[in-house]
Every structure is written in structure tokens, then in C-alpha cells.
Amino acid sequence: MAEIKCIGILTSGGDAPGMNAAIRAVTRAGICSGFSVKGIYRGYRGLITDEIVDFKTQNVSNIIQTGGTILKTARCKEFTTPEGRQLAYDVLKREGIDALVVIGGDGSLTGARIFANEFNFPIVGLPGTIDNDLYGTDKTIGYDTALNTIMQCVDKIRDTATSHERLFFIEVMGRDAGFLALNGAIASGAEAAIIPEISTEVDQLAELVKNGFRKSKNSSIVLVAESPITGGAMGLAERVKNEFPQYDVRVTILGHLQRGGSPTAVDRILASRMGAAAIDALLEDQRNVMIGITNDEIVYVPFSKAIKNDKPINRDLLNTLRRLSI
Ligand code: ADP
């Protein structure tokens, strides 16, 4: 295995709070271990267009508390082509970068895996996505912050929902995964969560809604994952309005609010541990792995597993939500 002297770091795909804490950890742990570190701006696009700068410890000062990513992020079609990836490889060689740390979601790690195999290039991935949909880690960087944001928003909406005795459908992110909707619902005391993993028929929904209004509460809140499988909050609200015109239905789509904000302590610690572990992985000659944390232990998850396997939702959580919203 060729010796690694210089490590490049990039953030790619959807941004997530805690990415900066991860950039800081990779940079500082890397420098501590005697590597030089280079920051690659705008994900794979900046890799192809050579937007790369030397990173010293001071480049990552005062960022652990900030949302977004100081390296910026982008989506890059060119990188999905062999020609684009060849350009990226040429830039890495020219810059003297011997290994990459890629922070991103499912798509970014898919790209990393293809590139690593194509050029036999050492890459370690960090799971950076608010959706928590990467297999092999209990939590992804950004998920806890997004969950807290959702909880705070639902608390506010509850005030108005209760005052007007309304039924609210609140749409949260998670195209393929219901983690945010389900745990957001539990954390905010919502009546139900509609998630892509579990099909919900109109009559079940009606039952949920009726139950919501039957009890002592005089408002009802349903969290809906944005997925086409659920139909989104708009789609569900339309269905309910048609069948139950007696309810005063409202929709709120939280949208990009969920991506922003200062990361929680949980996300800062997760990102810091994972970033430092990425350097350990490279020192141990690990390649093509994503860093995960399960049961509070660092684990190395082969890209093939992290990307291909669907992370299952814990069905006990659904049961808990149902029992607590009677
Ligand atoms: P996320 O990482 O948040 O899931 P995307 O799915 O948009 O975000 O992926 C980010 C980038 O990763 C894409 O713009 C592309 O450059 C790269 N990528 C995604 N899928 C592939 C693929 N199959 N082959 C090569 N690169 C990919």
C-alpha cells in the first residue's frame, strides 16, 4: 500500500449540521498524526475543477458550532461519468492528495465507492445526512439537530393548532426513511407519523384523526415524511379534506428549515468522534469504509453495506407512538 502523506477532505450532496465539526475533526486529527490536509471546495465538482486549498488547524477554528459546511457542497453530474472521475483523479495526482475523506449521504458515498474501486484510491466516508438513512451507524451527522428543529417547530404549531382546534399535517424530510417523522412525532407528542416504510390507508388515517379529536386534546398533529410513497402532507390533507370535511385541516411543510442551525451537542460529539476515527481508519490501512457508531463504539462499515442495505426502522417506536397518543 502506497504511503499516505496528504489527505483531501470534501463535503458533498445535501448539507447537514455537524459537517463543520467533522471537517474540523478530520483536519486536526490528521495534522496531529503528521498528515498534511487539503480542503476541497464544492464536493466532487470542486475536485474536478481543482478548487483546493491547504488546510491548517486555524482554517477550522471557530466552526464546531456552525451549521452548513465551510467547504460548501454541490451536486455534480460529471462525477457520475467515467470521464468526469478521470478528471478528478488527475487533479488528485496533481495536488499530491493520497487519500480522501468524503462527508455526505447515500449518493456521495456511492460516488466514493465507485471512484475508490476504479482507481484503487483510499477513501473513508463519514455519514453526513439529516435523514439517518445510512446502514451500519445508529445515527448520521445532522440527524439529531434536525430532529430537535422539528420538535421545536411542532411545539410552536401545537400552540396554534390547539387554539383553533385544527388538524395539522406537518411535512418533514426523509424521502426513503421515516426516522425524522417517527422520532419527531414521539418527541413532540404528535398523534401519528406517516412514513414510507409503513403503508397507511385512508381508513387507518381516518381512525387516527378521529382518535386524535376524541381524547382530551382538541387538536391533532400528524407528521408526514416527504416521500412520494406517503403522498406528502399536501396529498394526505387533500384526501382527508375530501372524506372528512368537518375537520379544519392545515398543512405546514418544514422544508429547508430542517437543514440549518447550530448542531446539537450530540451531533458535535458524533462528528468529532467520526472525524478522528476517519484518520485512525486510514492509519490502519482501511479503505472503502464508512465510519459508523453503533452502541457507542466506532465501527468500519464497508461502503457496499452502508449504501446497499436499507436501514430498518425500529417498529417498537411505532408501537410506542400509538400507545402514547391514545
Ligand atoms: P447525498 O450524498 O446527500 O445523498 P446526492 O445523491 O445528490 O446527495 O449525491 C451527491 C453527489 O454524489 C452527486 O451529485 C454525484 O456527484 C455523486 N454521486 C451520486 N451517485 C453517484 C453515482 N452513482 N456515481 C458517481 N457519483 C455519484
Tab-separated table of C-alpha atoms and ligand atoms in Angstrom:
chain	number	residue	atom	x	y	z
A	1	MET	CA	0.000	0.000	0.000
A	2	ALA	CA	1.458	3.386	-1.010
A	3	GLU	CA	2.222	5.656	1.918
A	4	ILE	CA	-0.332	8.334	2.667
A	5	LYS	CA	1.098	11.806	3.259
A	6	CYS	CA	-1.708	14.133	2.245
A	7	ILE	CA	-5.429	13.781	2.880
A	8	GLY	CA	-8.133	15.663	0.966
A	9	ILE	CA	-11.483	16.354	2.570
A	10	LEU	CA	-14.781	17.278	0.931
A	11	THR	CA	-18.491	17.609	1.716
A	12	SER	CA	-20.994	16.536	-0.915
A	13	GLY	CA	-24.744	16.288	-1.561
A	14	GLY	CA	-27.249	17.681	0.938
A	15	ASP	CA	-25.686	19.702	3.741
A	16	ALA	CA	-26.221	18.677	7.356
A	17	PRO	CA	-25.495	20.396	10.687
A	18	GLY	CA	-22.315	18.944	12.143
A	19	MET	CA	-20.455	18.741	8.840
A	20	ASN	CA	-18.211	21.565	10.056
A	21	ALA	CA	-17.451	19.718	13.275
A	22	ALA	CA	-16.473	16.732	11.107
A	23	ILE	CA	-14.236	18.865	8.852
A	24	ARG	CA	-12.554	20.255	11.967
A	25	ALA	CA	-12.022	16.813	13.456
A	26	VAL	CA	-10.572	15.303	10.269
A	27	THR	CA	-8.257	18.287	9.793
A	28	ARG	CA	-6.987	18.425	13.359
A	29	ALA	CA	-6.694	14.655	13.897
A	30	GLY	CA	-4.969	14.409	10.510
A	31	ILE	CA	-2.436	17.112	11.367
A	32	CYS	CA	-1.914	15.518	14.806
A	33	SER	CA	-0.954	12.277	13.051
A	34	GLY	CA	1.541	14.030	10.797
A	35	PHE	CA	-0.546	14.221	7.595
A	36	SER	CA	-0.949	17.350	5.558
A	37	VAL	CA	-4.603	18.175	4.853
A	38	LYS	CA	-6.250	19.874	1.883
A	39	GLY	CA	-9.806	21.208	1.778
A	40	ILE	CA	-11.686	20.553	-1.457
A	41	TYR	CA	-14.483	23.064	-2.082
A	42	ARG	CA	-17.928	22.237	-3.559
A	43	GLY	CA	-17.747	18.474	-3.334
A	44	TYR	CA	-16.920	16.421	-6.415
A	45	ARG	CA	-17.402	19.485	-8.615
A	46	GLY	CA	-14.529	21.277	-6.867
A	47	LEU	CA	-12.457	18.147	-7.141
A	48	ILE	CA	-12.840	18.194	-10.910
A	49	THR	CA	-12.302	21.958	-11.197
A	50	ASP	CA	-9.412	21.958	-8.691
A	51	GLU	CA	-10.892	24.222	-6.008
A	52	ILE	CA	-8.450	23.011	-3.392
A	53	VAL	CA	-6.613	24.804	-0.578
A	54	ASP	CA	-4.136	23.757	2.120
A	55	PHE	CA	-5.845	23.365	5.472
A	56	LYS	CA	-4.043	24.234	8.693
A	57	THR	CA	-5.517	23.985	12.178
A	58	GLN	CA	-6.612	27.625	12.040
A	59	ASN	CA	-8.676	27.001	8.878
A	60	VAL	CA	-11.090	25.071	11.053
A	61	SER	CA	-11.121	27.381	14.098
A	62	ASN	CA	-14.444	28.556	15.414
A	63	ILE	CA	-16.605	26.334	13.200
A	64	ILE	CA	-17.698	23.492	15.509
A	65	GLN	CA	-20.796	25.473	16.431
A	66	THR	CA	-21.892	26.475	12.932
A	67	GLY	CA	-24.385	24.752	10.628
A	68	GLY	CA	-23.837	24.189	6.895
A	69	THR	CA	-20.366	23.441	5.585
A	70	ILE	CA	-17.435	25.841	5.240
A	71	LEU	CA	-16.246	23.704	2.302
A	72	LYS	CA	-19.598	24.316	0.551
A	73	THR	CA	-21.364	21.449	-1.109
A	74	ALA	CA	-22.652	20.693	-4.567
A	75	ARG	CA	-24.206	18.085	-6.760
A	76	CYS	CA	-22.026	17.082	-9.706
A	77	LYS	CA	-23.347	15.195	-12.718
A	78	GLU	CA	-19.922	14.992	-14.309
A	79	PHE	CA	-18.641	12.814	-11.479
A	80	THR	CA	-21.200	10.150	-12.389
A	81	THR	CA	-19.358	9.622	-15.713
A	82	PRO	CA	-16.027	7.760	-16.119
A	83	GLU	CA	-14.616	10.818	-17.934
A	84	GLY	CA	-15.520	13.098	-15.027
A	85	ARG	CA	-13.982	10.749	-12.483
A	86	GLN	CA	-10.786	10.532	-14.570
A	87	LEU	CA	-10.545	14.341	-14.416
A	88	ALA	CA	-10.997	14.150	-10.635
A	89	TYR	CA	-8.246	11.539	-10.369
A	90	ASP	CA	-5.872	13.677	-12.457
A	91	VAL	CA	-6.466	16.615	-10.107
A	92	LEU	CA	-5.787	14.461	-7.032
A	93	LYS	CA	-2.482	13.306	-8.522
A	94	ARG	CA	-1.533	16.866	-9.457
A	95	GLU	CA	-2.368	18.126	-5.945
A	96	GLY	CA	-0.429	15.277	-4.321
A	97	ILE	CA	-3.501	14.023	-2.436
A	98	ASP	CA	-3.100	10.340	-1.473
A	99	ALA	CA	-6.414	9.688	0.287
A	100	LEU	CA	-9.870	11.241	0.601
A	101	VAL	CA	-12.357	11.704	3.393
A	102	VAL	CA	-15.834	12.200	1.912
A	103	ILE	CA	-18.618	13.545	4.119
A	104	GLY	CA	-22.083	13.068	2.645
A	105	GLY	CA	-25.140	10.916	2.200
A	106	ASP	CA	-26.037	7.866	0.213
A	107	GLY	CA	-25.285	9.415	-3.197
A	108	SER	CA	-21.933	10.853	-2.171
A	109	LEU	CA	-20.779	7.561	-0.690
A	110	THR	CA	-21.975	5.704	-3.811
A	111	GLY	CA	-19.763	8.011	-5.869
A	112	ALA	CA	-16.895	7.469	-3.417
A	113	ARG	CA	-17.221	3.715	-3.677
A	114	ILE	CA	-17.174	3.731	-7.484
A	115	PHE	CA	-14.180	6.076	-7.575
A	116	ALA	CA	-12.241	4.105	-4.952
A	117	ASN	CA	-12.721	0.867	-6.891
A	118	GLU	CA	-11.973	2.406	-10.272
A	119	PHE	CA	-8.650	3.967	-9.262
A	120	ASN	CA	-7.747	1.830	-6.254
A	121	PHE	CA	-7.789	5.077	-4.283
A	122	PRO	CA	-8.106	5.106	-0.463
A	123	ILE	CA	-11.354	6.733	0.657
A	124	VAL	CA	-13.023	6.841	4.032
A	125	GLY	CA	-16.608	8.112	4.245
A	126	LEU	CA	-18.464	9.888	7.030
A	127	PRO	CA	-22.270	9.668	7.130
A	128	GLY	CA	-23.447	13.271	6.784
A	129	THR	CA	-27.192	13.494	6.254
A	130	ILE	CA	-30.161	14.588	8.342
A	131	ASP	CA	-32.204	11.618	7.078
A	132	ASN	CA	-30.351	8.993	9.172
A	133	ASP	CA	-30.757	6.551	6.280
A	134	LEU	CA	-27.284	5.000	6.150
A	135	TYR	CA	-26.961	1.419	7.265
A	136	GLY	CA	-24.325	0.481	9.848
A	137	THR	CA	-24.482	3.515	12.107
A	138	ASP	CA	-27.021	4.280	14.818
A	139	LYS	CA	-27.037	7.943	13.838
A	140	THR	CA	-25.812	10.066	10.960
A	141	ILE	CA	-24.256	13.509	11.373
A	142	GLY	CA	-27.036	16.121	11.349
A	143	TYR	CA	-29.919	13.862	12.274
A	144	ASP	CA	-30.126	14.857	15.942
A	145	THR	CA	-30.064	18.576	15.152
A	146	ALA	CA	-32.790	18.195	12.519
A	147	LEU	CA	-34.879	16.176	14.968
A	148	ASN	CA	-34.562	18.935	17.566
A	149	THR	CA	-35.514	21.562	14.987
A	150	ILE	CA	-38.598	19.551	14.043
A	151	MET	CA	-39.554	19.187	17.708
A	152	GLN	CA	-39.282	22.928	18.295
A	153	CYS	CA	-41.346	23.706	15.182
A	154	VAL	CA	-44.065	21.219	16.108
A	155	ASP	CA	-44.227	22.672	19.629
A	156	LYS	CA	-44.966	26.070	18.089
A	157	ILE	CA	-47.515	24.709	15.656
A	158	ARG	CA	-49.216	22.898	18.539
A	159	ASP	CA	-49.999	26.253	20.152
A	160	THR	CA	-51.943	27.477	17.153
A	161	ALA	CA	-53.419	24.030	16.398
A	162	THR	CA	-54.851	23.889	19.923
A	163	SER	CA	-56.156	27.441	19.878
A	164	HIS	CA	-58.077	26.842	16.664
A	165	GLU	CA	-58.904	23.156	17.247
A	166	ARG	CA	-57.281	22.238	13.991
A	167	LEU	CA	-55.787	19.180	12.372
A	168	PHE	CA	-52.252	19.823	11.136
A	169	PHE	CA	-50.262	17.748	8.684
A	170	ILE	CA	-46.607	18.671	9.070
A	171	GLU	CA	-44.237	17.502	6.364
A	172	VAL	CA	-40.669	16.663	7.328
A	173	MET	CA	-37.723	15.439	5.241
A	174	GLY	CA	-36.956	11.762	4.604
A	175	ARG	CA	-37.711	10.550	1.083
A	176	ASP	CA	-36.931	6.920	1.773
A	177	ALA	CA	-36.761	6.850	5.529
A	178	GLY	CA	-39.184	7.724	8.296
A	179	PHE	CA	-36.701	8.326	11.115
A	180	LEU	CA	-37.315	12.081	11.300
A	181	ALA	CA	-41.111	11.736	11.060
A	182	LEU	CA	-41.402	8.910	13.568
A	183	ASN	CA	-38.984	10.144	16.214
A	184	GLY	CA	-40.100	13.741	15.600
A	185	ALA	CA	-43.660	12.612	16.344
A	186	ILE	CA	-42.643	10.870	19.566
A	187	ALA	CA	-40.538	13.836	20.703
A	188	SER	CA	-43.311	16.367	20.076
A	189	GLY	CA	-46.247	14.302	21.306
A	190	ALA	CA	-47.846	14.198	17.851
A	191	GLU	CA	-50.807	11.909	17.222
A	192	ALA	CA	-49.320	9.967	14.322
A	193	ALA	CA	-46.460	9.620	11.853
A	194	ILE	CA	-46.916	8.645	8.231
A	195	ILE	CA	-43.691	7.102	6.946
A	196	PRO	CA	-42.620	5.417	3.707
A	197	GLU	CA	-41.757	2.133	5.425
A	198	ILE	CA	-45.365	1.519	6.521
A	199	SER	CA	-48.326	1.924	4.192
A	200	THR	CA	-51.206	3.903	5.650
A	201	GLU	CA	-54.637	3.549	4.074
A	202	VAL	CA	-57.198	6.322	4.181
A	203	ASP	CA	-59.404	4.455	6.669
A	204	GLN	CA	-56.448	3.978	9.043
A	205	LEU	CA	-55.695	7.649	8.719
A	206	ALA	CA	-59.317	8.488	9.473
A	207	GLU	CA	-59.142	6.363	12.581
A	208	LEU	CA	-56.002	8.182	13.698
A	209	VAL	CA	-57.624	11.530	13.118
A	210	LYS	CA	-60.832	10.608	14.933
A	211	ASN	CA	-58.849	9.256	17.838
A	212	GLY	CA	-56.896	12.471	17.950
A	213	PHE	CA	-60.046	14.511	18.427
A	214	ARG	CA	-61.834	12.036	20.691
A	215	LYS	CA	-59.435	12.390	23.509
A	216	SER	CA	-58.972	15.309	25.838
A	217	LYS	CA	-56.774	17.149	23.330
A	218	ASN	CA	-58.581	19.446	20.967
A	219	SER	CA	-56.032	19.489	18.182
A	220	SER	CA	-54.329	16.830	16.177
A	221	ILE	CA	-50.885	16.768	14.615
A	222	VAL	CA	-49.680	14.228	12.107
A	223	LEU	CA	-46.052	14.192	10.933
A	224	VAL	CA	-45.615	13.094	7.325
A	225	ALA	CA	-42.348	12.066	5.635
A	226	GLU	CA	-41.978	13.900	2.319
A	227	SER	CA	-41.781	10.688	0.309
A	228	PRO	CA	-43.861	10.046	-2.829
A	229	ILE	CA	-44.938	6.822	-1.103
A	230	THR	CA	-46.717	8.765	1.660
A	231	GLY	CA	-48.058	11.341	-0.798
A	232	GLY	CA	-46.564	14.120	1.338
A	233	ALA	CA	-48.541	16.380	3.677
A	234	MET	CA	-50.428	18.091	0.834
A	235	GLY	CA	-51.557	14.807	-0.666
A	236	LEU	CA	-52.750	13.439	2.658
A	237	ALA	CA	-54.510	16.653	3.618
A	238	GLU	CA	-56.426	16.588	0.334
A	239	ARG	CA	-57.533	13.025	0.965
A	240	VAL	CA	-58.700	13.830	4.483
A	241	LYS	CA	-60.442	17.054	3.424
A	242	ASN	CA	-62.445	15.174	0.803
A	243	GLU	CA	-63.537	12.427	3.149
A	244	PHE	CA	-63.910	14.407	6.378
A	245	PRO	CA	-64.959	17.957	5.541
A	246	GLN	CA	-65.834	18.529	9.218
A	247	TYR	CA	-62.137	18.884	10.118
A	248	ASP	CA	-60.323	22.170	9.846
A	249	VAL	CA	-57.188	20.905	8.121
A	250	ARG	CA	-53.925	22.797	7.703
A	251	VAL	CA	-50.566	21.888	6.183
A	252	THR	CA	-47.066	23.047	7.125
A	253	ILE	CA	-44.021	21.972	5.128
A	254	LEU	CA	-40.903	22.483	7.235
A	255	GLY	CA	-38.578	22.195	4.217
A	256	HIS	CA	-35.043	23.533	4.398
A	257	LEU	CA	-35.512	24.848	7.929
A	258	GLN	CA	-34.599	21.315	8.961
A	259	ARG	CA	-31.142	21.500	7.410
A	260	GLY	CA	-29.948	24.621	9.186
A	261	GLY	CA	-28.896	25.729	12.628
A	262	SER	CA	-26.154	25.204	15.141
A	263	PRO	CA	-25.506	21.486	15.664
A	264	THR	CA	-26.607	19.916	18.948
A	265	ALA	CA	-24.044	18.539	21.397
A	266	VAL	CA	-24.962	15.051	20.175
A	267	ASP	CA	-24.092	15.951	16.575
A	268	ARG	CA	-20.906	17.814	17.506
A	269	ILE	CA	-19.640	14.866	19.524
A	270	LEU	CA	-20.707	12.345	16.868
A	271	ALA	CA	-18.973	14.341	14.111
A	272	SER	CA	-15.841	14.866	16.216
A	273	ARG	CA	-15.545	11.172	17.059
A	274	MET	CA	-16.238	10.092	13.494
A	275	GLY	CA	-13.809	12.621	12.011
A	276	ALA	CA	-10.992	11.463	14.285
A	277	ALA	CA	-11.905	7.829	13.536
A	278	ALA	CA	-11.557	8.510	9.794
A	279	ILE	CA	-7.881	9.311	10.380
A	280	ASP	CA	-7.464	6.187	12.545
A	281	ALA	CA	-9.031	4.118	9.743
A	282	LEU	CA	-6.521	5.455	7.213
A	283	LEU	CA	-3.650	4.807	9.629
A	284	GLU	CA	-4.908	1.232	9.944
A	285	ASP	CA	-4.912	0.836	6.147
A	286	GLN	CA	-8.705	0.693	5.990
A	287	ARG	CA	-10.161	1.622	2.607
A	288	ASN	CA	-13.634	1.889	1.185
A	289	VAL	CA	-15.296	2.089	4.550
A	290	MET	CA	-17.785	4.421	6.149
A	291	ILE	CA	-17.249	5.284	9.798
A	292	GLY	CA	-20.257	4.392	11.918
A	293	ILE	CA	-21.036	4.408	15.616
A	294	THR	CA	-23.174	1.589	16.956
A	295	ASN	CA	-23.791	1.019	20.651
A	296	ASP	CA	-21.359	3.865	21.309
A	297	GLU	CA	-18.486	2.041	19.554
A	298	ILE	CA	-16.723	3.144	16.380
A	299	VAL	CA	-17.260	0.650	13.555
A	300	TYR	CA	-15.931	0.445	10.000
A	301	VAL	CA	-18.766	-0.281	7.584
A	302	PRO	CA	-17.808	-1.321	4.041
A	303	PHE	CA	-19.325	1.121	1.521
A	304	SER	CA	-21.107	-1.766	-0.147
A	305	LYS	CA	-23.052	-2.457	3.075
A	306	ALA	CA	-23.692	1.153	4.092
A	307	ILE	CA	-25.177	2.053	0.727
A	308	LYS	CA	-26.930	-1.103	-0.422
A	309	ASN	CA	-28.681	-2.172	2.766
A	310	ASP	CA	-31.825	-0.400	3.854
A	311	LYS	CA	-31.586	0.720	7.432
A	312	PRO	CA	-34.637	-0.725	9.150
A	313	ILE	CA	-36.917	1.430	11.226
A	314	ASN	CA	-37.433	0.140	14.751
A	315	ARG	CA	-41.081	-0.931	14.773
A	316	ASP	CA	-41.223	-0.668	18.563
A	317	LEU	CA	-41.097	3.079	18.054
A	318	LEU	CA	-44.337	2.991	16.053
A	319	ASN	CA	-45.939	0.969	18.768
A	320	THR	CA	-44.729	3.430	21.383
A	321	LEU	CA	-46.141	6.349	19.404
A	322	ARG	CA	-49.521	4.590	19.097
A	323	ARG	CA	-49.669	3.741	22.786
A	324	LEU	CA	-48.754	7.240	23.859
A	325	SER	CA	-51.171	9.074	21.586
A	326	ILE	CA	-54.427	7.462	22.759
B	1	ADP	P1	-26.334	12.776	-0.928
B	1	ADP	O1	-24.895	12.455	-0.785
B	1	ADP	O2	-26.791	13.781	0.066
B	1	ADP	O3	-27.190	11.528	-0.984
B	1	ADP	P2	-26.676	13.109	-3.851
B	1	ADP	O4	-27.482	11.876	-4.001
B	1	ADP	O5	-27.156	14.336	-4.552
B	1	ADP	O6	-26.518	13.556	-2.323
B	1	ADP	O7	-25.183	12.780	-4.330
B	1	ADP	C1	-24.166	13.762	-4.272
B	1	ADP	C2	-23.211	13.597	-5.412
B	1	ADP	O8	-22.586	12.302	-5.339
B	1	ADP	C3	-23.821	13.627	-6.806
B	1	ADP	O9	-24.059	14.940	-7.270
B	1	ADP	C4	-22.749	12.933	-7.622
B	1	ADP	O10	-21.689	13.818	-7.927
B	1	ADP	C5	-22.252	11.860	-6.655
B	1	ADP	N1	-22.922	10.598	-6.965
B	1	ADP	C6	-24.150	10.183	-6.591
B	1	ADP	N2	-24.463	8.986	-7.128
B	1	ADP	C7	-23.385	8.626	-7.884
B	1	ADP	C8	-23.071	7.512	-8.719
B	1	ADP	N3	-23.924	6.509	-8.892
B	1	ADP	N4	-21.870	7.506	-9.347
B	1	ADP	C9	-20.988	8.516	-9.171
B	1	ADP	N5	-21.238	9.592	-8.427
B	1	ADP	C10	-22.409	9.668	-7.777
